[in-house]
Coordinates of C-alpha atoms in Angstrom, one line a residue:
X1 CA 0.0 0.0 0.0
X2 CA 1.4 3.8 -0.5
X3 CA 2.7 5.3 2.1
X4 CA 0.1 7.3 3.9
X5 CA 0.6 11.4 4.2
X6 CA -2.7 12.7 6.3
X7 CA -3.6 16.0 4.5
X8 CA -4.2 17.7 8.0
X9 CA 0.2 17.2 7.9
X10 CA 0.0 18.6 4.4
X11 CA -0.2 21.8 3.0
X12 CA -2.1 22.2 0.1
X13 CA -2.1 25.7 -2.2
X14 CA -4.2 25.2 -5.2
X15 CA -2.9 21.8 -6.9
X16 CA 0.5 22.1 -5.4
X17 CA 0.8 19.7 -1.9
X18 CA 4.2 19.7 -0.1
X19 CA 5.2 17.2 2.7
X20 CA 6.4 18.6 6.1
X21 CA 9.6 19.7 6.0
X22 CA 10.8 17.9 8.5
X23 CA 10.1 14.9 6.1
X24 CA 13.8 13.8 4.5
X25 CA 13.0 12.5 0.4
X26 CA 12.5 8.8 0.3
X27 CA 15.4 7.5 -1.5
X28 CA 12.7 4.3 -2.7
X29 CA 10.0 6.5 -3.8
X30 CA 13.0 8.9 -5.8
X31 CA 14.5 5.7 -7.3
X32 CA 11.2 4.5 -8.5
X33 CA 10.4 7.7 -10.1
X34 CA 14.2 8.1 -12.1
X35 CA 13.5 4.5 -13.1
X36 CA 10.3 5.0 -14.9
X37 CA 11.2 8.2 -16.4
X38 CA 14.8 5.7 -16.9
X39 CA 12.5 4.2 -19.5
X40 CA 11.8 7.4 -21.5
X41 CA 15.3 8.5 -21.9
X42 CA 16.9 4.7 -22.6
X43 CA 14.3 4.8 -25.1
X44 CA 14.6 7.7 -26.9
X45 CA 18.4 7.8 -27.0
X46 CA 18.8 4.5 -28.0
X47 CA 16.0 4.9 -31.1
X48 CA 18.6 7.7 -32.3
X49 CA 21.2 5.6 -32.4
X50 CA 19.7 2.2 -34.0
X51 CA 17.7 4.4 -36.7
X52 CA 19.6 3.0 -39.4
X53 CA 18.9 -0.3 -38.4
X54 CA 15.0 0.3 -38.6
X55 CA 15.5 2.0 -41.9
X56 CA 17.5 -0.8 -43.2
X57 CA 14.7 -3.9 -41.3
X58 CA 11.9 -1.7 -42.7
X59 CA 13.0 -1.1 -46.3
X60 CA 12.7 3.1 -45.9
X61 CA 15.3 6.3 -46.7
X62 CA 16.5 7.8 -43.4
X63 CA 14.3 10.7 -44.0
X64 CA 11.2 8.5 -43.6
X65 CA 12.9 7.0 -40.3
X66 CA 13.4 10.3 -38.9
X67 CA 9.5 10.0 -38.6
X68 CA 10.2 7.6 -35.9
X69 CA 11.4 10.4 -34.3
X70 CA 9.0 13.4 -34.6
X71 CA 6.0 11.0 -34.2
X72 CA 7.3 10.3 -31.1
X73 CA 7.9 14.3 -29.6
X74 CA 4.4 14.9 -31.6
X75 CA 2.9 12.6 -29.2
X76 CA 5.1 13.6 -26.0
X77 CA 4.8 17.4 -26.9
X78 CA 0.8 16.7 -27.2
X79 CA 0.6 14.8 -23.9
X80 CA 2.7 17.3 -22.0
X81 CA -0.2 20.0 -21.5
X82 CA -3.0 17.3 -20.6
X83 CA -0.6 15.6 -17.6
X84 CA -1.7 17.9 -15.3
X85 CA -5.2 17.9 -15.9
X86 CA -5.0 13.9 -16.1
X87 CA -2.7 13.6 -13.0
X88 CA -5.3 15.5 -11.0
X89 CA -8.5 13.7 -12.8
X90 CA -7.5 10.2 -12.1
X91 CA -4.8 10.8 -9.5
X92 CA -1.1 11.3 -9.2
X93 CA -0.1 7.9 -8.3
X94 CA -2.5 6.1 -10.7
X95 CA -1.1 8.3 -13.7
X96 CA 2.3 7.8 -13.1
X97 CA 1.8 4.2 -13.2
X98 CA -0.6 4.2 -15.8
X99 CA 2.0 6.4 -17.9
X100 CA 4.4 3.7 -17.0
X101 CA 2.1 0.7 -17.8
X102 CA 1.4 2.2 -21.5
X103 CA 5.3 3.3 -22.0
X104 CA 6.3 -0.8 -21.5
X105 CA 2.9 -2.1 -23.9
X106 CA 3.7 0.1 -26.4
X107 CA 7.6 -0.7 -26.5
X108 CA 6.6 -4.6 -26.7
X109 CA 4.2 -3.3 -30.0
X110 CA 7.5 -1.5 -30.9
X111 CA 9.3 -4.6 -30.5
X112 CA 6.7 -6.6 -32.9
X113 CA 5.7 -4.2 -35.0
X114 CA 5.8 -5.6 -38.5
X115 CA 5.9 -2.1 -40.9
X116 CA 6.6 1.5 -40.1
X117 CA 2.8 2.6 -40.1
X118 CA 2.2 0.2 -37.1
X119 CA 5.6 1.7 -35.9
X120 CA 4.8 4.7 -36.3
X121 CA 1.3 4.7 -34.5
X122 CA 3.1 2.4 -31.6
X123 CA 5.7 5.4 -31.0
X124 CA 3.1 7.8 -31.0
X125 CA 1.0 5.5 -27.7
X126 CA 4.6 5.5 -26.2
X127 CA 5.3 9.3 -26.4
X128 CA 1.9 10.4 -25.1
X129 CA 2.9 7.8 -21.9
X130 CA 6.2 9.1 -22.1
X131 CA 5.0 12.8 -21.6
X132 CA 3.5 11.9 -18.0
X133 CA 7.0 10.4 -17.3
X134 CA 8.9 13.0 -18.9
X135 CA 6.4 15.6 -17.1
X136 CA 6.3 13.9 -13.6
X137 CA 9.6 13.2 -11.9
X138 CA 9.9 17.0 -12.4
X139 CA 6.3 18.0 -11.0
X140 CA 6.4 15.2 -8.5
X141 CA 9.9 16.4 -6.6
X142 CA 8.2 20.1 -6.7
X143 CA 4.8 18.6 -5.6
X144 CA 6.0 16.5 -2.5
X145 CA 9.8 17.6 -1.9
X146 CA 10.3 21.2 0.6
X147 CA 12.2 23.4 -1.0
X148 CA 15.5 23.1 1.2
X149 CA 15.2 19.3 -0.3
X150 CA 14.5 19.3 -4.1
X151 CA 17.9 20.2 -4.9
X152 CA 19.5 17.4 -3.3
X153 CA 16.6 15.8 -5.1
X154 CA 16.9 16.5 -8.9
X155 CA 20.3 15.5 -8.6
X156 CA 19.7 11.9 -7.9
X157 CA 17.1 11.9 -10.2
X158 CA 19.0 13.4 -13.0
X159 CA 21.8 11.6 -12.4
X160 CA 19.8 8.3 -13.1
X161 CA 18.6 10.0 -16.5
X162 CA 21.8 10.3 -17.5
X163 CA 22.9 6.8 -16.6
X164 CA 19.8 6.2 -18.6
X165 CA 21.3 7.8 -21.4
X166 CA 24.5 5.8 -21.4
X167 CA 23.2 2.7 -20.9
X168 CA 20.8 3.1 -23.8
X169 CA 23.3 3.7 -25.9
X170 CA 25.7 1.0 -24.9
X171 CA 23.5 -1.8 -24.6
X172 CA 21.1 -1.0 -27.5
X173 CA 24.2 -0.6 -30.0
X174 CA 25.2 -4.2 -29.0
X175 CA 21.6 -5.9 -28.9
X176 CA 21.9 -4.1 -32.4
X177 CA 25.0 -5.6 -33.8
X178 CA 24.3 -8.9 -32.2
X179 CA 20.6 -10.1 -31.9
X180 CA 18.1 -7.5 -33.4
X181 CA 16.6 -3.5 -32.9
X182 CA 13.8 -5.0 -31.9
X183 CA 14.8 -6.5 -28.4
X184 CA 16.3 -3.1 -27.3
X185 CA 12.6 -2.4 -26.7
X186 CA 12.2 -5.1 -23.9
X187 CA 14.0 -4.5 -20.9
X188 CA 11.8 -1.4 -20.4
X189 CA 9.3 -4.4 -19.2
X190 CA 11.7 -4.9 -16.2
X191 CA 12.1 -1.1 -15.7
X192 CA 8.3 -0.3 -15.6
X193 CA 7.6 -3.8 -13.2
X194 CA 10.1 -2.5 -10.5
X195 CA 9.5 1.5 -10.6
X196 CA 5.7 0.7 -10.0
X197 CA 6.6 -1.8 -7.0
X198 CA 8.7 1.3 -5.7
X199 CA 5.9 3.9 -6.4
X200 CA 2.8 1.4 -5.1
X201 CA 4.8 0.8 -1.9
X202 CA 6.8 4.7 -1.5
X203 CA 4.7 7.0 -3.2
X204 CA 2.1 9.1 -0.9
X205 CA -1.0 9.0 -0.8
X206 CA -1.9 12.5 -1.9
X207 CA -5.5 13.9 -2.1
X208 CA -6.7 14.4 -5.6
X209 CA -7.0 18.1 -6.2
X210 CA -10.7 19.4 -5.8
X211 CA -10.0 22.9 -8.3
X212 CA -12.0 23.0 -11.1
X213 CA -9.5 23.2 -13.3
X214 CA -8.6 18.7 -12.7
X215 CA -12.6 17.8 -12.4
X216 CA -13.8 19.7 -15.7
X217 CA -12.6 19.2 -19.2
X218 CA -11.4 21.7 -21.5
X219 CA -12.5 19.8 -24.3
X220 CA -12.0 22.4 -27.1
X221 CA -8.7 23.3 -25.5
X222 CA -7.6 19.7 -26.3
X223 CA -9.2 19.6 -29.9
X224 CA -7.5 22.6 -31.2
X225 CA -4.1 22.3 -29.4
X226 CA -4.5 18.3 -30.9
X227 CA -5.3 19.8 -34.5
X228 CA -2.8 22.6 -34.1
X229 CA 0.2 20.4 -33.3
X230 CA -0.8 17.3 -35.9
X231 CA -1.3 19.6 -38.4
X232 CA 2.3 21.6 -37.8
X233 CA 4.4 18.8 -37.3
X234 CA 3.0 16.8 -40.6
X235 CA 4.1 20.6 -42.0
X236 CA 7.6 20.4 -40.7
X237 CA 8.3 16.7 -41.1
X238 CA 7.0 16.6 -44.8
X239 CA 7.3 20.3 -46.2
X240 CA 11.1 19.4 -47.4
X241 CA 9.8 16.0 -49.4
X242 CA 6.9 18.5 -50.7
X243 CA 8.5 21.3 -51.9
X244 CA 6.6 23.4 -49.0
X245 CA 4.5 26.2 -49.9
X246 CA 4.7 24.7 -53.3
X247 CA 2.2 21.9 -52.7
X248 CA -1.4 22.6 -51.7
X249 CA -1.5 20.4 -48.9
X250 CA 1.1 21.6 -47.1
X251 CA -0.3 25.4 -47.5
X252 CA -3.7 23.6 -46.2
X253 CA -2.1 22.2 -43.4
X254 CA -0.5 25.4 -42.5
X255 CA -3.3 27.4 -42.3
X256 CA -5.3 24.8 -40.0
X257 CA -2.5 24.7 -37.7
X258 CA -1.8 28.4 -37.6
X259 CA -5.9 29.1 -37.2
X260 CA -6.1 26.0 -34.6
X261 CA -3.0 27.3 -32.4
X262 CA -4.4 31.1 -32.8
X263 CA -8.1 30.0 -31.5
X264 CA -6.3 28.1 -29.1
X265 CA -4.1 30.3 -27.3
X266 CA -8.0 33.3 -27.3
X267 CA -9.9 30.5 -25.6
X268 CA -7.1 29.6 -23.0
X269 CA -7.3 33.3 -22.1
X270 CA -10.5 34.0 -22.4
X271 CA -12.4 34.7 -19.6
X272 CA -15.6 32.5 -20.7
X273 CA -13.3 29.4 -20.0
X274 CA -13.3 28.8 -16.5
X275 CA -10.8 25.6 -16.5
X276 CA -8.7 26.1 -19.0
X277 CA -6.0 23.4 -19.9
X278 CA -2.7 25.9 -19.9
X279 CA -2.5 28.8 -17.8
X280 CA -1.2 30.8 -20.2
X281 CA -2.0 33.8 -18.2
X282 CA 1.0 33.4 -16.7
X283 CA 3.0 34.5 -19.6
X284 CA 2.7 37.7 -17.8
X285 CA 5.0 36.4 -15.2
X286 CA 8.9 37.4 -16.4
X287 CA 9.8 34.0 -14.8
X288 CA 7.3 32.4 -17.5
X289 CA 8.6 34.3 -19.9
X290 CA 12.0 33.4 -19.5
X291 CA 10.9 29.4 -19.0
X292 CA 9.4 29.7 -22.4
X293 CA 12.1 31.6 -24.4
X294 CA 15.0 29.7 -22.5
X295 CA 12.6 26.2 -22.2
X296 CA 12.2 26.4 -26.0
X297 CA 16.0 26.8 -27.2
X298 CA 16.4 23.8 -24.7
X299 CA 14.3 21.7 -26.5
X300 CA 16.2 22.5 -29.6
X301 CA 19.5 22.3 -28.2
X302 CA 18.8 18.8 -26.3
X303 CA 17.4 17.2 -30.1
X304 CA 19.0 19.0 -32.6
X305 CA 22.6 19.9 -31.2
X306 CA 24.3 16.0 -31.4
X307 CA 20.9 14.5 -32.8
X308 CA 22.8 14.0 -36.5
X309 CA 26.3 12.5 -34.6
X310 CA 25.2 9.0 -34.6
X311 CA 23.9 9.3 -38.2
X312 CA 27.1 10.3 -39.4
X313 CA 29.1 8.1 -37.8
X314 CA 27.1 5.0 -39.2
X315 CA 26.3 6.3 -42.5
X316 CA 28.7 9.1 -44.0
X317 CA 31.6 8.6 -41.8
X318 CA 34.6 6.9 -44.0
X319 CA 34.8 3.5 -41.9
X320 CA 31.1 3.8 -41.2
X321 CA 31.4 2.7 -37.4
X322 CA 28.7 0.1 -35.9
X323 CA 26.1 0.7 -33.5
X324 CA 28.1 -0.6 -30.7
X325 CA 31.1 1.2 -31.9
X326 CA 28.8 4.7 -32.4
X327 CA 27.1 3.7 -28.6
X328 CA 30.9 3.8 -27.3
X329 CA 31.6 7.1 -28.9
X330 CA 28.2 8.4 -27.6
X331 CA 27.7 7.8 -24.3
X332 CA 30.8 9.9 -23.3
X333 CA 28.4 12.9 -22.9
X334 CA 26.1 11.4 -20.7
X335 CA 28.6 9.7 -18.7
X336 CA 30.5 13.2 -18.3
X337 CA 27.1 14.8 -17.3
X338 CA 26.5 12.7 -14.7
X339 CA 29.9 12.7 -13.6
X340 CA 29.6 16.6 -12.9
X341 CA 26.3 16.5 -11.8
X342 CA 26.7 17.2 -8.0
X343 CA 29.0 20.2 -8.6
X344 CA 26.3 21.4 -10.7
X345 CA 23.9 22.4 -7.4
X346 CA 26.9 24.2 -5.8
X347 CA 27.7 25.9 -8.6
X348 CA 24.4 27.1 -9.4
X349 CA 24.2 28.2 -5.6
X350 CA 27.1 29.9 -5.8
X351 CA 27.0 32.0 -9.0
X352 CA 23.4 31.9 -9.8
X353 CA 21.3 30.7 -12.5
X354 CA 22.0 33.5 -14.8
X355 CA 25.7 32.9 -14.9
X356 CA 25.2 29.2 -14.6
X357 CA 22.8 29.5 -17.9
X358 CA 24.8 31.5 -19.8
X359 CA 28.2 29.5 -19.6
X360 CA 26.1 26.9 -20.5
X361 CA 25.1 28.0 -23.5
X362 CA 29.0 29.4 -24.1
X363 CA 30.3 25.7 -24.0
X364 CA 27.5 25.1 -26.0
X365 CA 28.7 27.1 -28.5
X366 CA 32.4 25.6 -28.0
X367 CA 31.2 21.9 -28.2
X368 CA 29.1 22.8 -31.9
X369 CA 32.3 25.1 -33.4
X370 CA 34.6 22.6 -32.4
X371 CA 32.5 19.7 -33.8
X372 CA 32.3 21.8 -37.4
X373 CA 36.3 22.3 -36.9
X374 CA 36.8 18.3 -36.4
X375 CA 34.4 16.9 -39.1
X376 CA 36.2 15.9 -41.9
X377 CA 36.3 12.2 -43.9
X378 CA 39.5 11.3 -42.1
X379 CA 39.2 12.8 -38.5
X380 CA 39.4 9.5 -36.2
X381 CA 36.5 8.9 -34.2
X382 CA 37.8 9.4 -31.2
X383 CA 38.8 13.0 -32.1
X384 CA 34.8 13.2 -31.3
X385 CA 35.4 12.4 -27.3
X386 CA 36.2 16.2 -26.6
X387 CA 33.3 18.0 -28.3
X388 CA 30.8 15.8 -26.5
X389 CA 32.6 16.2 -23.1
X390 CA 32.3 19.9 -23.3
X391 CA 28.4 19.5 -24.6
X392 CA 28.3 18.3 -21.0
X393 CA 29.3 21.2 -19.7
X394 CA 26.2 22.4 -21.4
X395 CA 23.7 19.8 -20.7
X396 CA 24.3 19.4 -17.0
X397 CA 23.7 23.2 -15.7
X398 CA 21.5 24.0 -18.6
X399 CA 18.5 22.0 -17.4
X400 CA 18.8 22.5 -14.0
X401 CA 19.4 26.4 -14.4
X402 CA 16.8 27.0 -16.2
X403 CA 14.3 25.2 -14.1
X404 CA 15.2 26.5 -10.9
X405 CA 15.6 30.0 -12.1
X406 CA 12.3 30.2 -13.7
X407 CA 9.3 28.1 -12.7
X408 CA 10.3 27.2 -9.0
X409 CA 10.1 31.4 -8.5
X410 CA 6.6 31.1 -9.6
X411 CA 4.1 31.3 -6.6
X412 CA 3.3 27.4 -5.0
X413 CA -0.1 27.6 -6.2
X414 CA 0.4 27.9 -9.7
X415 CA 3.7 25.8 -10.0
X416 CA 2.4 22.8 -11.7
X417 CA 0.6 25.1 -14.3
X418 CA 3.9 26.5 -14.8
X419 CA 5.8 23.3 -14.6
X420 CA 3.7 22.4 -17.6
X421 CA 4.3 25.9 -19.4
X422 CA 7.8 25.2 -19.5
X423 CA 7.5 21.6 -20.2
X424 CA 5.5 21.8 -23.3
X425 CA 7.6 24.9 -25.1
X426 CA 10.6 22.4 -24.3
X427 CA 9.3 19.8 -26.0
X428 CA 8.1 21.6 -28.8
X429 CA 11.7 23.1 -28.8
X430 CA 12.5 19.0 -28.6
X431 CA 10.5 18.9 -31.7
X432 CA 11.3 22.0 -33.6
X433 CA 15.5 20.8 -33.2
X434 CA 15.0 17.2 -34.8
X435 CA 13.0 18.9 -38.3
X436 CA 15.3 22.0 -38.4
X437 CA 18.6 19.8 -38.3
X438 CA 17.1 17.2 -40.7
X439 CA 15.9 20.3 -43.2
X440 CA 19.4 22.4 -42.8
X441 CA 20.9 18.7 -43.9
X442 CA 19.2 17.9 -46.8
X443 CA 19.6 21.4 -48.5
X444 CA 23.2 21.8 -47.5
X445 CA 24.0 18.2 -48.6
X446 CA 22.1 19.5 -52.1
X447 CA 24.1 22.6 -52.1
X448 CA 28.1 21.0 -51.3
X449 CA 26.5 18.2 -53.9
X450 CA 26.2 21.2 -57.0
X451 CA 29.3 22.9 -56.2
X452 CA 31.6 19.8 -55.3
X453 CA 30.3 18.6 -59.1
X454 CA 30.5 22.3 -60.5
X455 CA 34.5 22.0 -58.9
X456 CA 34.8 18.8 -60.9
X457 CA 33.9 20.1 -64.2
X458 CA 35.9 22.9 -63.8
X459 CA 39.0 21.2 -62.9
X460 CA 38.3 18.5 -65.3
X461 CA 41.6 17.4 -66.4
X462 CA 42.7 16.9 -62.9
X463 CA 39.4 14.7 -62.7
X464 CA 40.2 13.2 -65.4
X465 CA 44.0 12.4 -64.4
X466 CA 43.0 11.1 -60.7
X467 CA 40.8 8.9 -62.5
X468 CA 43.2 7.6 -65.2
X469 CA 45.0 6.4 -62.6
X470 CA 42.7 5.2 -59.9
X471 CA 41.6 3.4 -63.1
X472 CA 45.4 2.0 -63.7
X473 CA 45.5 1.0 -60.3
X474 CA 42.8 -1.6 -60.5
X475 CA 44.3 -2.9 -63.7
X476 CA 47.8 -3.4 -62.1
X477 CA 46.5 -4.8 -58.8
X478 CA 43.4 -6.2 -59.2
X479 CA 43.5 -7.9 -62.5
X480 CA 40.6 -5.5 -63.7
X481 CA 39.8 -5.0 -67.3
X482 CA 40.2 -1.5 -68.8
X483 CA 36.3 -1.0 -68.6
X484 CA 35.5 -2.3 -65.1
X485 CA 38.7 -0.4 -63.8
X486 CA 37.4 2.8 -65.9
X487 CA 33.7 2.3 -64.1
X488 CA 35.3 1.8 -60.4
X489 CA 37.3 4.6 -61.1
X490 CA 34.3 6.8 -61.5
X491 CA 32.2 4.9 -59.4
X492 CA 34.9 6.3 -56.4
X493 CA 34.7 9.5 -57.3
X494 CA 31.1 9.8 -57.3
X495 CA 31.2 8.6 -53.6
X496 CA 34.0 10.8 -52.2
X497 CA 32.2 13.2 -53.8
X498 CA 28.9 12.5 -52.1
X499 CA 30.9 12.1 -49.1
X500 CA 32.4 15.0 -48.7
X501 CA 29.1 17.4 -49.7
X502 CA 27.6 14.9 -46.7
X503 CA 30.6 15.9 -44.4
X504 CA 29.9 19.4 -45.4
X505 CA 26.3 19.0 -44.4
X506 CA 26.7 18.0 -41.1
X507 CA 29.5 20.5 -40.3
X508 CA 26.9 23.4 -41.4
X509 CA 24.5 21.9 -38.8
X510 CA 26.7 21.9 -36.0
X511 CA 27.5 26.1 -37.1
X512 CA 23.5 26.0 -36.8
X513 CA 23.3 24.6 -33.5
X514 CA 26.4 26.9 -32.5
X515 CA 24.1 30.1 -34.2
X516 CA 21.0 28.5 -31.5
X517 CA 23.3 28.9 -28.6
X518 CA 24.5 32.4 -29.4
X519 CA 20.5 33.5 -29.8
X520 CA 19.8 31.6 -26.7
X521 CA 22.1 33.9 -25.4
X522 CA 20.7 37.0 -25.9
X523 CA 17.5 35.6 -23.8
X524 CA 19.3 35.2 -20.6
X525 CA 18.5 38.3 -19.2
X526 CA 15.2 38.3 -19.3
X527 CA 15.5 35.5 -16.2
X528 CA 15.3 37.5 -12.7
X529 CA 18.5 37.9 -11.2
X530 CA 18.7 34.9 -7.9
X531 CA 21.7 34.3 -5.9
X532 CA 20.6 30.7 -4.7
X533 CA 19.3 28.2 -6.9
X534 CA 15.7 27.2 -6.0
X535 CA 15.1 23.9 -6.9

């Protein structure tokens, strides 16, 4: 049975309830939480790195896998908003495991899903679960933990995430190489089996909020933010394969989502709906406005800033390394993020989260400049360990800045509305960074493709030279006649040529992400100045 918390020992503002603070965290009910939301971030991290191993099973391009992908932060970004308003409908302890229950089906329908549609519609079951995990760990340490405690508290949570991380990475590159994609789906079976023994026995037993806003519906809050955000995200994910504004569906699409996000954001305001799904009249609040602006270049920066790594590595890179290899190289960053973790608290104490924020940001921008400088067709792989070390200088403060230099300022009463504020402008960020990364690829790869061929032409009796020789090469060596030595002469020049306009490609994403971080930037200020963090 969960641990019992009498509400006459609780204090209850709005939907907010605390425990006494005399009460220490339970390190059970902590651990059962990070291993649920373990689940979400194994997941998602090892998906990234197997995708070319679904594209491959499934018989797509890589553009259609990235699909995989946005379906799933569709889902999640879609699910965020409605956590709270489901959390306090159903209650907080039967959501969380009910998140958790649907996360480890829909990986098992991941696991047997015999084409991408039934993929695809899978992913999307496990990201709307995986927005009540994703949403929370986070709400839950702000609901129960007091204040002097949910410092000490994210820590050990996010510490977990990032072992998460690394472990997602490892062991789904070798299940890859060695028995299947499929069966890196599985072990979130075990994950969700203990974290809801942990939670039925640890978790308490908090009353069900009795506002208005968790016993009514907004049910045409949820229909146009549900129109808004399916419509968009088919815009973004397909407006590159249709030529944009160029086809008529994707200028249909545009305008419903536009028109469906407009009428959204009047009725949340509007003083005619009495329970509406997103307080968005807190974007008055500076602290709001800064969780947006700073939550949403999050988002981008946690997708789109080392989402392409893996994909070069196992597809453009020159010895075109193996999932296990690409895990190896990976999980650096996560394992250096967790490893500097703790000192991330007493830093932020110290200095603030401005300062904390905006050096985060600054090694952003060194990890992204550096990964441009070191992309090239022959830099070694393990040239790639320093960039992602420094992106953990990012990733560790970042996060934890951000949140407890925006929403924890927010009155008690209205943190979970702003919790979710933040929450969903990250994951759209989430879900803006995978389509702008993929996009910026495919027309810089198009671009480097013209003018690598353009350079050919021009220089064409050096073309033509290299290839007399490459060509008298495989005559000497390999026993080739003229003709097949003539073909794999310019068969290898058309794929160091590919190569390198691929090369070029991802190096112009990484100046991208490094452009992101120097905006982000600019948007530090508008965070009010704190001396302690306030987790």
């Amino acid at each position: 049975m969960p641990k019992s918390a009498s509400p006459d020992q609780n204090a209850i503002a709005g939907n907010v309830t605390t425990v006494p603070a005399s009460a220490g965290p339970d390190r059970y009910m902590l651990f059962g939480l990070g291993l649920a939301t373990w689940m979400e971030f194994y997941t998602y991290d090892g998906v990234n790195l197997v995708l070319p191993d679904m594209a491959g099973t499934l018989g797509i391009s890589q553009d259609q896998a990235s699909w995989i992908l946005t379906t799933y932060l569709s889902a999640l970004l879609f699910g965020v908003p409605l956590s709270i308003w489901l959390a306090g409908r159903v209650g907080y302890l039967r959501y969380i495991i009910g998140s958790t229950v649907v996360f480890a089906v829909a990986s098992v329908g991941c696991a047997v899903a015999p084409d991408l549609g039934t993929l695809l519609l899978v992913r999307a079951v496990q990201g709307f679960a995986g927005a009540g995990l994703t949403m929370w760990w986070r709400a839950s340490v702000y609901m129960l933990m007091p204040l002097p405690q949910r410092s000490g508290s994210m820590m050990r949570i996010s510490i977990m995430l990032y072992m998460a991380t690394a472990a997602g990475l490892v062991f789904c590159g070798y299940v890859t190489d060695n028995l299947g994609w499929r069966l890196i789906f599985l072990p979130n079976v075990l994950f969700a089996a203990i974290a809801i023994r942990l939670l039925v026995r640890h978790f308490p037993d908090v009353p069900r909020s009795a506002s208005a806003q968790a016993t009514a519906i907004d049910t045409l809050g949820i229909v146009l933010l549900g129109i808004a955000l399916v419509s968009l995200q088919v815009v973004l994910s397909r407006g590159e394969i249709d030529d944009w504004f160029g086809s008529a569906r994707i200028q249909l699409l545009t305008w419903i989502g536009m028109i469906a996000l407009l009428l959204f954001v009047a009725w949340e305001i509007s003083p005619r709906n009495a329970t509406p799904l997103l307080q968005l009249s807190l974007i008055r609040n500076r602290n709001v406005q800064a969780a947006i602006s700073l939550g949403l270049f999050a988002g981008i920066i946690l997708s789109g800033s080392i989402y392409a790594v893996p994909e070069f590595l196992r597809n453009v890179f020159p010895y075109q390394l193996s999932a296990t290899q690409a895990g190896r190289v990976m999980c650096v960053y996560a394992l250096t993020a967790a490893a500097i973790r703790p000192l991330v608290s007493i830093s932020i104490a110290r200095f603030g989260q401005r300062k904390a924020i905006a050096f985060a940001f600054t090694t952003l921008i060194c990890s992204m400049l550096l990964f441009a400088r070191l992309l090239t067709t022959d830099t070694p792989d393990t040239d790639y360990v320093l960039p992602l070390m420094i992106y953990a200088f990012c990733l560790a403060p970042m996060l934890s800045a951000i949140a407890s230099g925006t929403v924890s300022k927010i009155p008690l009463a209205r943190q979970l509305d702003a919790v979710a504020i933040y929450m969903t402008f990250r994951q759209f960020g989430a879900s803006l960074g995978v389509t702008l990364v993929t996009i910026l690829l495919d027309r810089r790869e198009t671009l480097h493709s013209s003018r690598l061929f353009e350079h050919l032409r021009a220089s064409g009796s050096q073309a033509q030279a290299w290839m007399n020789q490459a060509a008298q090469f495989a005559i000497d060596r390999g026993g080739y006649a003229p003709a097949q030595a003539r073909h794999m002469a310019e068969r290898m020049l058309s794929d160091e040529s590919i190569r390198q306009a691929a090369t070029l490609a991802y190096a112009d994403a990484f100046l991208f992400m490094a452009a992101i971080g120097l905006i982000a930037l600019c948007f530090v200020p508008l965070m009010s100045p704190s001396q302690r963090a306030k987790q």
